[in-house]
Short mmCIF file of C-alpha atoms in Angstrom, two decimals:
data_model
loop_
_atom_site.label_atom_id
_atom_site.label_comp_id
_atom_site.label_asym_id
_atom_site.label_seq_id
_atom_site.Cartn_x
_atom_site.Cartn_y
_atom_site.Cartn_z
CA UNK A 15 -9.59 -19.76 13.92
CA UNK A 16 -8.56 -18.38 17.18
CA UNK A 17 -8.90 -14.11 17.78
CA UNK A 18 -6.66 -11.34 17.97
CA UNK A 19 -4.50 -11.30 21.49
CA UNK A 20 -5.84 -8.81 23.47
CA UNK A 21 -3.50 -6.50 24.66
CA UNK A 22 -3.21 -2.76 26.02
CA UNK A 23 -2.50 0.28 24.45
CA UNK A 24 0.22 2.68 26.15
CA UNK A 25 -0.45 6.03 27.31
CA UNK A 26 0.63 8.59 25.34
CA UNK A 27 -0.81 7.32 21.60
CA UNK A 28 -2.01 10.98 20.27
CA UNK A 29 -0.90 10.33 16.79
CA UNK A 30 0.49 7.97 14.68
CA UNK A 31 4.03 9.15 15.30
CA UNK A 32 3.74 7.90 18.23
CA UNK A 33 3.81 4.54 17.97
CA UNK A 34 7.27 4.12 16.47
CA UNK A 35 9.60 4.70 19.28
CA UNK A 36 7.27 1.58 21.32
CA UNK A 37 7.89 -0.48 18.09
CA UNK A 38 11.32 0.33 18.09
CA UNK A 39 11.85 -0.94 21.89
CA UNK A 40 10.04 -4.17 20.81
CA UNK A 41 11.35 -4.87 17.34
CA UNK A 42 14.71 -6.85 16.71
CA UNK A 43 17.49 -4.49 14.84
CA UNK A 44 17.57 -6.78 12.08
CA UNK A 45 13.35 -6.47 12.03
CA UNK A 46 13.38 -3.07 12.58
CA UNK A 47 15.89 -2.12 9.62
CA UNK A 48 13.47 -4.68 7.68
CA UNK A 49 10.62 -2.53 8.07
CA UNK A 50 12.06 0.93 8.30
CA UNK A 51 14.91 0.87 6.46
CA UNK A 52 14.72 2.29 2.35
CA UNK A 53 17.15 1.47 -0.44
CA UNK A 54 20.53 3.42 -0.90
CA UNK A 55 20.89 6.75 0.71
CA UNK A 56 16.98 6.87 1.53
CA UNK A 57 16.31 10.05 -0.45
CA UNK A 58 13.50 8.91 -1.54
CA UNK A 59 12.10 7.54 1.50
CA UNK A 60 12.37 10.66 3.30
CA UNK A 61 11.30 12.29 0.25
CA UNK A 62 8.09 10.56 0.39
CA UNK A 63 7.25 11.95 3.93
CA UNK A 64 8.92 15.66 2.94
CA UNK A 65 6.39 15.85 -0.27
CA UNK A 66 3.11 15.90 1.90
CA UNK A 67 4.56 18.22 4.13
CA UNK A 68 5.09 20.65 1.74
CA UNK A 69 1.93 20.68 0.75
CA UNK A 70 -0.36 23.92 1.89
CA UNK A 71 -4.05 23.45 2.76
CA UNK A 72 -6.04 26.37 1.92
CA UNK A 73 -9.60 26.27 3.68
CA UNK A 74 -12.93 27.66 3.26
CA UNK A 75 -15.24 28.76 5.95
CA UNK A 76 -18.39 29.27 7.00
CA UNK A 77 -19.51 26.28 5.21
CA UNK A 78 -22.90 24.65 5.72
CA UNK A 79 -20.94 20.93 7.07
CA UNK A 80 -23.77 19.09 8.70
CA UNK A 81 -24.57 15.72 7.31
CA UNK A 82 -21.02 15.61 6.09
CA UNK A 83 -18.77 12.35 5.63
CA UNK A 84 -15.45 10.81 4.55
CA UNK A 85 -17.43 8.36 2.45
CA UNK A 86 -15.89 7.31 -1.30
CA UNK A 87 -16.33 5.03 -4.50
CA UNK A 88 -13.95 2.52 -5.29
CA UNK A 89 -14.14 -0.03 -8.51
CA UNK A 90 -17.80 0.57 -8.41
CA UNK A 91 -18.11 -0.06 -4.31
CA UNK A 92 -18.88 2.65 -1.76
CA UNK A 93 -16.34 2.62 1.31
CA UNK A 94 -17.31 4.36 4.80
CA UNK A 95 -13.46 6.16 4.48
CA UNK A 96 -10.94 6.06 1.97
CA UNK A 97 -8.00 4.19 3.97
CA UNK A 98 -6.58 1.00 3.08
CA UNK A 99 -4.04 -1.06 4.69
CA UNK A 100 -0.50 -1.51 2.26
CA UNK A 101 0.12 -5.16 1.24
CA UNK A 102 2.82 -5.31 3.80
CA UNK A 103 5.32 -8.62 4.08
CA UNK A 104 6.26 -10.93 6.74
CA UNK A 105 3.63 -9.18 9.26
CA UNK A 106 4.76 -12.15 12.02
CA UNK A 107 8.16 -10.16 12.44
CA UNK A 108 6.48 -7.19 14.14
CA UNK A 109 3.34 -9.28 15.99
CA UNK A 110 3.03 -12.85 16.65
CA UNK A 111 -0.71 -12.38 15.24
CA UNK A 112 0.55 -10.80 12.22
CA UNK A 113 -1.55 -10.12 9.43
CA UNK A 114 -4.71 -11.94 11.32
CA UNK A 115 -3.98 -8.73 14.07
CA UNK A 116 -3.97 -6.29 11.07
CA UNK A 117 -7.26 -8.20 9.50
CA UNK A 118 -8.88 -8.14 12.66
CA UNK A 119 -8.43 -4.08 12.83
CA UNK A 120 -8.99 -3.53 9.28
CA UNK A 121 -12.61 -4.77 9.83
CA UNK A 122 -13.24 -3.27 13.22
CA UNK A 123 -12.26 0.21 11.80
CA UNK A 124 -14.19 -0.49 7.72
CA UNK A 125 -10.78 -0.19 6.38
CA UNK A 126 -9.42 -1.89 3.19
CA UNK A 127 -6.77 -4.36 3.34
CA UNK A 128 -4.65 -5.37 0.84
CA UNK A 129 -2.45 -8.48 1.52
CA UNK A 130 1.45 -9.36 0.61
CA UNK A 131 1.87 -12.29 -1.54
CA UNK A 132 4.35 -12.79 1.26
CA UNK A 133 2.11 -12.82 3.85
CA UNK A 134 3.64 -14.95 6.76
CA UNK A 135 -0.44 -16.07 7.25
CA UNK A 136 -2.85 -18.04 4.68
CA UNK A 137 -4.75 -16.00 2.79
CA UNK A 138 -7.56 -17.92 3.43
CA UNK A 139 -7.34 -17.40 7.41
CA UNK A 140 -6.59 -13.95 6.34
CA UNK A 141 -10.03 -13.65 4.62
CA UNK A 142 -11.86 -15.18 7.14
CA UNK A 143 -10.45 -12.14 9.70
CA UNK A 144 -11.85 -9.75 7.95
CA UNK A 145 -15.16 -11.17 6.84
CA UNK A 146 -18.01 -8.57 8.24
CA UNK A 147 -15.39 -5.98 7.66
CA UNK A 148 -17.06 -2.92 5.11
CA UNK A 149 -13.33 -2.28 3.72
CA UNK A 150 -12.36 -4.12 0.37
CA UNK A 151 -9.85 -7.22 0.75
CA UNK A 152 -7.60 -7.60 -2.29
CA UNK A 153 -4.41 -9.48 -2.75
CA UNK A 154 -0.88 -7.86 -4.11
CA UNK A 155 0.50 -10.08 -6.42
CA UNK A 156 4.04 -10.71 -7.40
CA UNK A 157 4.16 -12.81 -11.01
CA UNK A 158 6.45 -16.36 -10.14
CA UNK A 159 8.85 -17.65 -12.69
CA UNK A 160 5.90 -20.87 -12.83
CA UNK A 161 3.57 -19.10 -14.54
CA UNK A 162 1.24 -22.59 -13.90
CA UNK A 163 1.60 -21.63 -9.91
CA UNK A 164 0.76 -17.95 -10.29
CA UNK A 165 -2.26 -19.13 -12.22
CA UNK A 166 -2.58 -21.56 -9.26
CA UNK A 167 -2.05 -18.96 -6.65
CA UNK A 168 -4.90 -16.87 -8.30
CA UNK A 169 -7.32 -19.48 -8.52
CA UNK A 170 -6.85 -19.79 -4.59
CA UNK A 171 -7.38 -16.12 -4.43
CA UNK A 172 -11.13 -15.93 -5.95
CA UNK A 173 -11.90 -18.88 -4.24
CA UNK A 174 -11.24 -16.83 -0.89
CA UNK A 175 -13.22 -13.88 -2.16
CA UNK A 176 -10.46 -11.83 -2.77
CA UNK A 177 -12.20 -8.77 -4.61
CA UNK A 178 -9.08 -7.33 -6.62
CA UNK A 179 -5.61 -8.06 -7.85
CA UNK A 180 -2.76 -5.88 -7.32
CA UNK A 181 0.08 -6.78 -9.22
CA UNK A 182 3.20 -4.99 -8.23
CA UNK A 183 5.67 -3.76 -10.82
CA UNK A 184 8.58 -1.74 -9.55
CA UNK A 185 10.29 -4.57 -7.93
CA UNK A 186 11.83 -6.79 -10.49
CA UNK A 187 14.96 -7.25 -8.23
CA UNK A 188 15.20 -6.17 -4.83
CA UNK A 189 16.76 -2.48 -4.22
CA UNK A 190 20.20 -2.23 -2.61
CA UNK A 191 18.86 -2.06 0.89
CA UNK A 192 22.05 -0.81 3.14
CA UNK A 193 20.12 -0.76 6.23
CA UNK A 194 18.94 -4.42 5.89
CA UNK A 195 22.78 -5.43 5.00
CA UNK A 196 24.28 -3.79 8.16
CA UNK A 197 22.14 -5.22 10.59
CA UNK A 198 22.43 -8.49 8.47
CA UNK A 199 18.31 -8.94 8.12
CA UNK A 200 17.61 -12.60 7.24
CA UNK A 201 14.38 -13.85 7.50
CA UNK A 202 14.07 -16.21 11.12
CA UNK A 203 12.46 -19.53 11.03
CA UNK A 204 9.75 -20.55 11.55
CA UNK A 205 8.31 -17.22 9.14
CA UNK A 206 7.78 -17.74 5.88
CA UNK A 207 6.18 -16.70 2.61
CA UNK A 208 3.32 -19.17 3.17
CA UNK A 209 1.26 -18.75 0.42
CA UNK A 210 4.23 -18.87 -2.15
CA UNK A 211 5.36 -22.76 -0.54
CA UNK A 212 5.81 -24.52 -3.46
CA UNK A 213 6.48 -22.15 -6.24
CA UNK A 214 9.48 -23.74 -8.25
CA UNK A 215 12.42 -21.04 -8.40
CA UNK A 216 14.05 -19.69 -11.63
CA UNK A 217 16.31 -22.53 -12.66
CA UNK A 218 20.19 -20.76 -12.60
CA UNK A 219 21.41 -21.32 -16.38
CA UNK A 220 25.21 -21.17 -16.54
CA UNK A 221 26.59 -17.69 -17.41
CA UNK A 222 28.92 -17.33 -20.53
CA UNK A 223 31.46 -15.07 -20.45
CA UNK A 224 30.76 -11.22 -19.69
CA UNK A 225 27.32 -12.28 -18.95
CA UNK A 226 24.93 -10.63 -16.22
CA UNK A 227 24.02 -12.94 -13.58
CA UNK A 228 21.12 -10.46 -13.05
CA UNK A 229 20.62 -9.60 -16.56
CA UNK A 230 20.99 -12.38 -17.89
CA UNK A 231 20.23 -14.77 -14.98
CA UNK A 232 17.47 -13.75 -12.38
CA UNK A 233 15.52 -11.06 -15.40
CA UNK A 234 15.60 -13.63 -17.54
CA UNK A 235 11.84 -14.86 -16.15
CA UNK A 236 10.87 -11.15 -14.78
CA UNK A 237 7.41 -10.46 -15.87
CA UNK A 238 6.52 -7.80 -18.61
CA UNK A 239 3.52 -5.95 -20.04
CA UNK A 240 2.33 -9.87 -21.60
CA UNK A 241 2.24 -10.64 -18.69
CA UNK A 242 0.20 -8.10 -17.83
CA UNK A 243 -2.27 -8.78 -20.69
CA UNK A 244 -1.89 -12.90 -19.48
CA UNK A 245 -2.74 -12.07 -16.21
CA UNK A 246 -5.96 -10.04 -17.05
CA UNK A 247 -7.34 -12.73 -19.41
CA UNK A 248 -7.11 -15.89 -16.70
CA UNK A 249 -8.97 -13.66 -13.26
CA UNK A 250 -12.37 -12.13 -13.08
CA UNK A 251 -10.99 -9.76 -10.46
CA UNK A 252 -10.12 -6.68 -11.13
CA UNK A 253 -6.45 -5.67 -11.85
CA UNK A 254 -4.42 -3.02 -10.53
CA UNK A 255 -1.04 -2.61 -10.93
CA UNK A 256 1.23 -0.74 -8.01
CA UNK A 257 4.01 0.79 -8.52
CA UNK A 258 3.62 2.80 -11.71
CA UNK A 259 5.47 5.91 -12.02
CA UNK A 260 5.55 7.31 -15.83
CA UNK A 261 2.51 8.48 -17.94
CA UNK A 262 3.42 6.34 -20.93
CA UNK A 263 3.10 3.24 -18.55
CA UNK A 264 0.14 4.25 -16.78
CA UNK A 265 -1.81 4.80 -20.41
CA UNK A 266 0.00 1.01 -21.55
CA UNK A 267 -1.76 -0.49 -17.98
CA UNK A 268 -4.80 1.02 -19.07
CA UNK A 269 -4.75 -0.09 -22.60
CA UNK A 270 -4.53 -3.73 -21.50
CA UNK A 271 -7.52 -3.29 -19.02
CA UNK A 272 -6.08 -2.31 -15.77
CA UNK A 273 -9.24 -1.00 -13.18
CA UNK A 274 -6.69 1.32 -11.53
CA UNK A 275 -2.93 2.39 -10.71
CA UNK A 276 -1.11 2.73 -7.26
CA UNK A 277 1.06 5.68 -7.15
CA UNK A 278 4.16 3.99 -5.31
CA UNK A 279 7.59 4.13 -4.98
CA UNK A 280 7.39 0.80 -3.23
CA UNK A 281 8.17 3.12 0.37
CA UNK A 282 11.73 4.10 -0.95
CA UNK A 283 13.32 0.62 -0.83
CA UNK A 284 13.61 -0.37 -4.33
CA UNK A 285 14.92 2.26 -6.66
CA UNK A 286 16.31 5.24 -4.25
CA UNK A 287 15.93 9.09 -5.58
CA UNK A 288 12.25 8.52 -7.69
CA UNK A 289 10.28 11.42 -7.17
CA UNK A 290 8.27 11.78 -3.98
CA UNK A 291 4.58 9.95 -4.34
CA UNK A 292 2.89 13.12 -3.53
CA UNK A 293 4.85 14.80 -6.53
CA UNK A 294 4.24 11.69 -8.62
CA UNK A 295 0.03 11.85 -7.64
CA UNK A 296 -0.85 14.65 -9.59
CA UNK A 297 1.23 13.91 -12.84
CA UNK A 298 -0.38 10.09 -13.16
CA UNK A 299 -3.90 12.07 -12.56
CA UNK A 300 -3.56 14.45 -15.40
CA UNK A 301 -2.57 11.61 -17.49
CA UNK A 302 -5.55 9.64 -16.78
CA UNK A 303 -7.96 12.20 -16.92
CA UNK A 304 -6.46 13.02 -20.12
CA UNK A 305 -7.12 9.41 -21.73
CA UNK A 306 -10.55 8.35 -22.79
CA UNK A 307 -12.78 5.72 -21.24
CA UNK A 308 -13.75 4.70 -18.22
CA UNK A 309 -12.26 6.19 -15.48
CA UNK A 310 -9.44 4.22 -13.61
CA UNK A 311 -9.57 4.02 -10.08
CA UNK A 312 -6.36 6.01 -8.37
CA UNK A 313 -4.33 5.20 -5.20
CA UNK A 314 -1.45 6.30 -3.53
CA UNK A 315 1.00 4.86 -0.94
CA UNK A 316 4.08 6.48 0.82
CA UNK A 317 4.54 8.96 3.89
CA UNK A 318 1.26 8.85 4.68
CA UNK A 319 0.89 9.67 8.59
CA UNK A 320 -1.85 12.28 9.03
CA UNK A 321 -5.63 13.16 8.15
CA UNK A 322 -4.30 16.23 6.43
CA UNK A 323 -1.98 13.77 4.17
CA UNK A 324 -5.38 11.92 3.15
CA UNK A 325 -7.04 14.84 1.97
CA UNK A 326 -4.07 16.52 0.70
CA UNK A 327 -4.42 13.29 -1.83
CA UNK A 328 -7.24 13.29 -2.50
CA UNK A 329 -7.51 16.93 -3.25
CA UNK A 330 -4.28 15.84 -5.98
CA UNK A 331 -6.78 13.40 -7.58
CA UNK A 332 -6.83 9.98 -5.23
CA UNK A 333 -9.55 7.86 -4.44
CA UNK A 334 -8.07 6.35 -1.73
CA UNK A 335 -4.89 5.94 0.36
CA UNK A 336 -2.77 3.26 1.59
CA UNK A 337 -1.11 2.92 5.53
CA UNK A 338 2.04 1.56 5.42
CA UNK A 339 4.58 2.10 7.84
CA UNK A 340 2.65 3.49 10.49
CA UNK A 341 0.28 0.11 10.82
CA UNK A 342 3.37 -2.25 11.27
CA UNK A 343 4.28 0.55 14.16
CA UNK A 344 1.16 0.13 15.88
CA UNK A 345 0.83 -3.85 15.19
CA UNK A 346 4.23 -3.82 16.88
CA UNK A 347 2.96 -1.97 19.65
CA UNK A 348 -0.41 -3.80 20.39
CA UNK A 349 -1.42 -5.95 17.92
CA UNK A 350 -4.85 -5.50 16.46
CA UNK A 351 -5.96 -3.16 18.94
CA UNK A 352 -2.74 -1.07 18.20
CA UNK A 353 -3.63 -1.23 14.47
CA UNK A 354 -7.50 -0.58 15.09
CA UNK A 355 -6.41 2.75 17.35
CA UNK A 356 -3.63 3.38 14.20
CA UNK A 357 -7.04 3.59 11.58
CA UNK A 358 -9.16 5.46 13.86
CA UNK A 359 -6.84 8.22 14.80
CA UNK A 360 -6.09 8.90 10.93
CA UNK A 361 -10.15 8.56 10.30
CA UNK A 362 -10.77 11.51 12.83
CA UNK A 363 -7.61 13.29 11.24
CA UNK A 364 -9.44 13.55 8.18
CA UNK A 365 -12.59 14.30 9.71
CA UNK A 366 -11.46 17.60 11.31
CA UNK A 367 -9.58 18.51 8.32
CA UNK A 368 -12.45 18.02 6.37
CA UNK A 369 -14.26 20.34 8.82
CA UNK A 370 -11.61 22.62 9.28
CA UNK A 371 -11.26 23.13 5.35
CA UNK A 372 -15.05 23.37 4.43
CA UNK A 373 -15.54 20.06 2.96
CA UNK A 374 -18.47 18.36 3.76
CA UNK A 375 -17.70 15.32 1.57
CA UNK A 376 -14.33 14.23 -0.52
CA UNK A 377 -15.60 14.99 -3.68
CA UNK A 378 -15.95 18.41 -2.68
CA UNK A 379 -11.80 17.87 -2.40
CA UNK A 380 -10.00 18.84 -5.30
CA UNK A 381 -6.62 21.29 -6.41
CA UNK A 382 -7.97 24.79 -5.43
CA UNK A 383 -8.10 23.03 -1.31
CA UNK A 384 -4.14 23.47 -1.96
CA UNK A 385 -2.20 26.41 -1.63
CA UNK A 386 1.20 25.77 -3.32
CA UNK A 387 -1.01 25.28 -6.84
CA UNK A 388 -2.72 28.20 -6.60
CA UNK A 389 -1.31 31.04 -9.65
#
């Protein structure tokens, strides 16, 4: 398996903002409405960035902060820092190295990586990347209409020593993406979903009259909460589903012997005006510190672009947080090394906000760090 390009980063890289307008210039219209764009109006996608914003830090000082670190727990591991990188699709669009580039960075920087079921690389290649790596490597799952090649597709996982599952749950259909329409996105040969070649597609039963061809055509074979409990029983890994939003389902994934939720609003581009991840944390926390048992590990995704916006989560009861955008910016902009740069500058972030707000370690992190829930 052949490295990383290396390539150099431009001046100017202070934060992660920074690397969009240099993806921008290098990104297709059609790629870059792909990756930016949200569903609808993009309410929600804004939202997502908005909520974090909002959010007040309220330090401490004078705190005794030597010795102090950014390390976590997460499904029984301990992680050097709680970033992960977003299962992300079709990496090849933004970086000829792709998700290789992003593996590559992930375990230069002990970051987490979570790869797309429509990863445009092998997972196995993928896993080789980040061997070495201290971050956790699990796979985001989609469940295919051939239940046999799902079970198929896991078996590959484990054998690649995947350490988690994480099935994604928002997205039965794809939302009404306007941006992707108007630049008229369609996916360029030769990228593909590589580790999905050969699933069998839904079979298209004829429609009687007044039927639904999404109703009653393409939902016909969407997974369900059996599926949930199906998937569980054939995988020793752990299972986490991503994209739960309501307390009821977050207690129903537990029930069936989920390890731990994603808070996600799949970045805005499924179901536009859902409440704002960082709104959504704190509710899906109460709920599972309400139920009894083990405790479920908690994640969230969305607007994420500063060290403040990782403690700010985890203060709202996260264990760890997910890069999404920001990554695929800086892969854009210079492949793994942009990626590796994209990890480190949001690891020092949280560092000095850490500092700056008397924490010596996360768990010392919690609701009173945050002004706005003060009485």
């Amino acid at each position: 398996m052949n490295g990383p390009r290396r390539e150099a980063l431009p001046e100017g890289i202070a934060g992660l903002a920074d690397f969009e307008a240099h993806a921008r210039a290098r990104l297709s219209e059609p790629a870059w409405a792909y990756f930016s764009g949200g569903a609808a109006d993009e309410l929600s996608l804004r939202a997502n960035r908005t909520a974090w914003d909002a959010l007040r830090l309220h330090p401490r000082v004078l705190r005794e902060l030597a010795g102090g670190h950014t390390r976590t727990h997460l499904l029984d591991r301990e992680l050097p820092h709680p970033i992960l990188l977003a299962p992300i699709a079709y990496q090849q669009l933004a970086h000829a190295d792709g998700e290789i580039a992003s593996a590559y960075a992930a375990a230069a920087q002990d970051a987490g990586l979570i790869l797309s079921a429509q990863s445009s690389t092998p997972l196995e290649t993928v896993a080789q990347a980040m061997a070495g790596g201290a971050g956790p490597l699990w796979f985001q799952l989609y469940i295919q209409p051939d239940r046999g090649f799902t079970r198929e597709l896991v078996q590959r996982v484990e054998a690649a020593g995947y350490q988690a599952l994480v099935l994604t749950v928002d997205a039965p259909v794809q939302g009404a993406r306007d941006r992707e329409r108007r630049a008229g996105f369609k996916l360029p040969a030769p990228i593909s979903a590589v580790n999905l070649a050969g699933a069998i597609p839904p079979a298209r039963a004829a429609l009687g009259s007044g039927q639904s061809a999404l109703f009653d055509g393409l939902l016909s074979t969407a997974a369900s909460w059996r599926d949930v409990e199906w998937l569980h029983g054939i995988t020793r890994l752990p299972l986490l589903l991503k994209g739960v939003q309501h307390a009821d389902d977050a207690r129903q994934a537990m029930d069936l012997g989920a390890a731990g939720l994603v808070v996600s609003n799949h970045g805005g581009r499924t179901l536009d005006t859902v409440a704002a991840t960082a709104e959504l944390l704190p509710y899906l926390a109460e709920a599972l510190r309400a139920r009894a048992g083990p405790r479920a590990s908690l994640l969230v995704d969305g607007g994420i672009r500063r060290g403040t916006d990782v403690l700010k989560a985890i203060a709202l009861g996260a264990d760890a947080v997910l890069l999404g955008r920001p990554y695929v910016h800086a892969l854009a902009t210079a492949g793994a090394l942009g990626v590796a740069h994209a990890l480190r500058l949001l690891r020092d972030e949280l560092e000095i906000a850490m500092a700056l707000c008397g924490c010596k370690q996360l768990s010392e992190a919690g609701p009173h760090l945050l002004w706005q829930t003060r009485p």
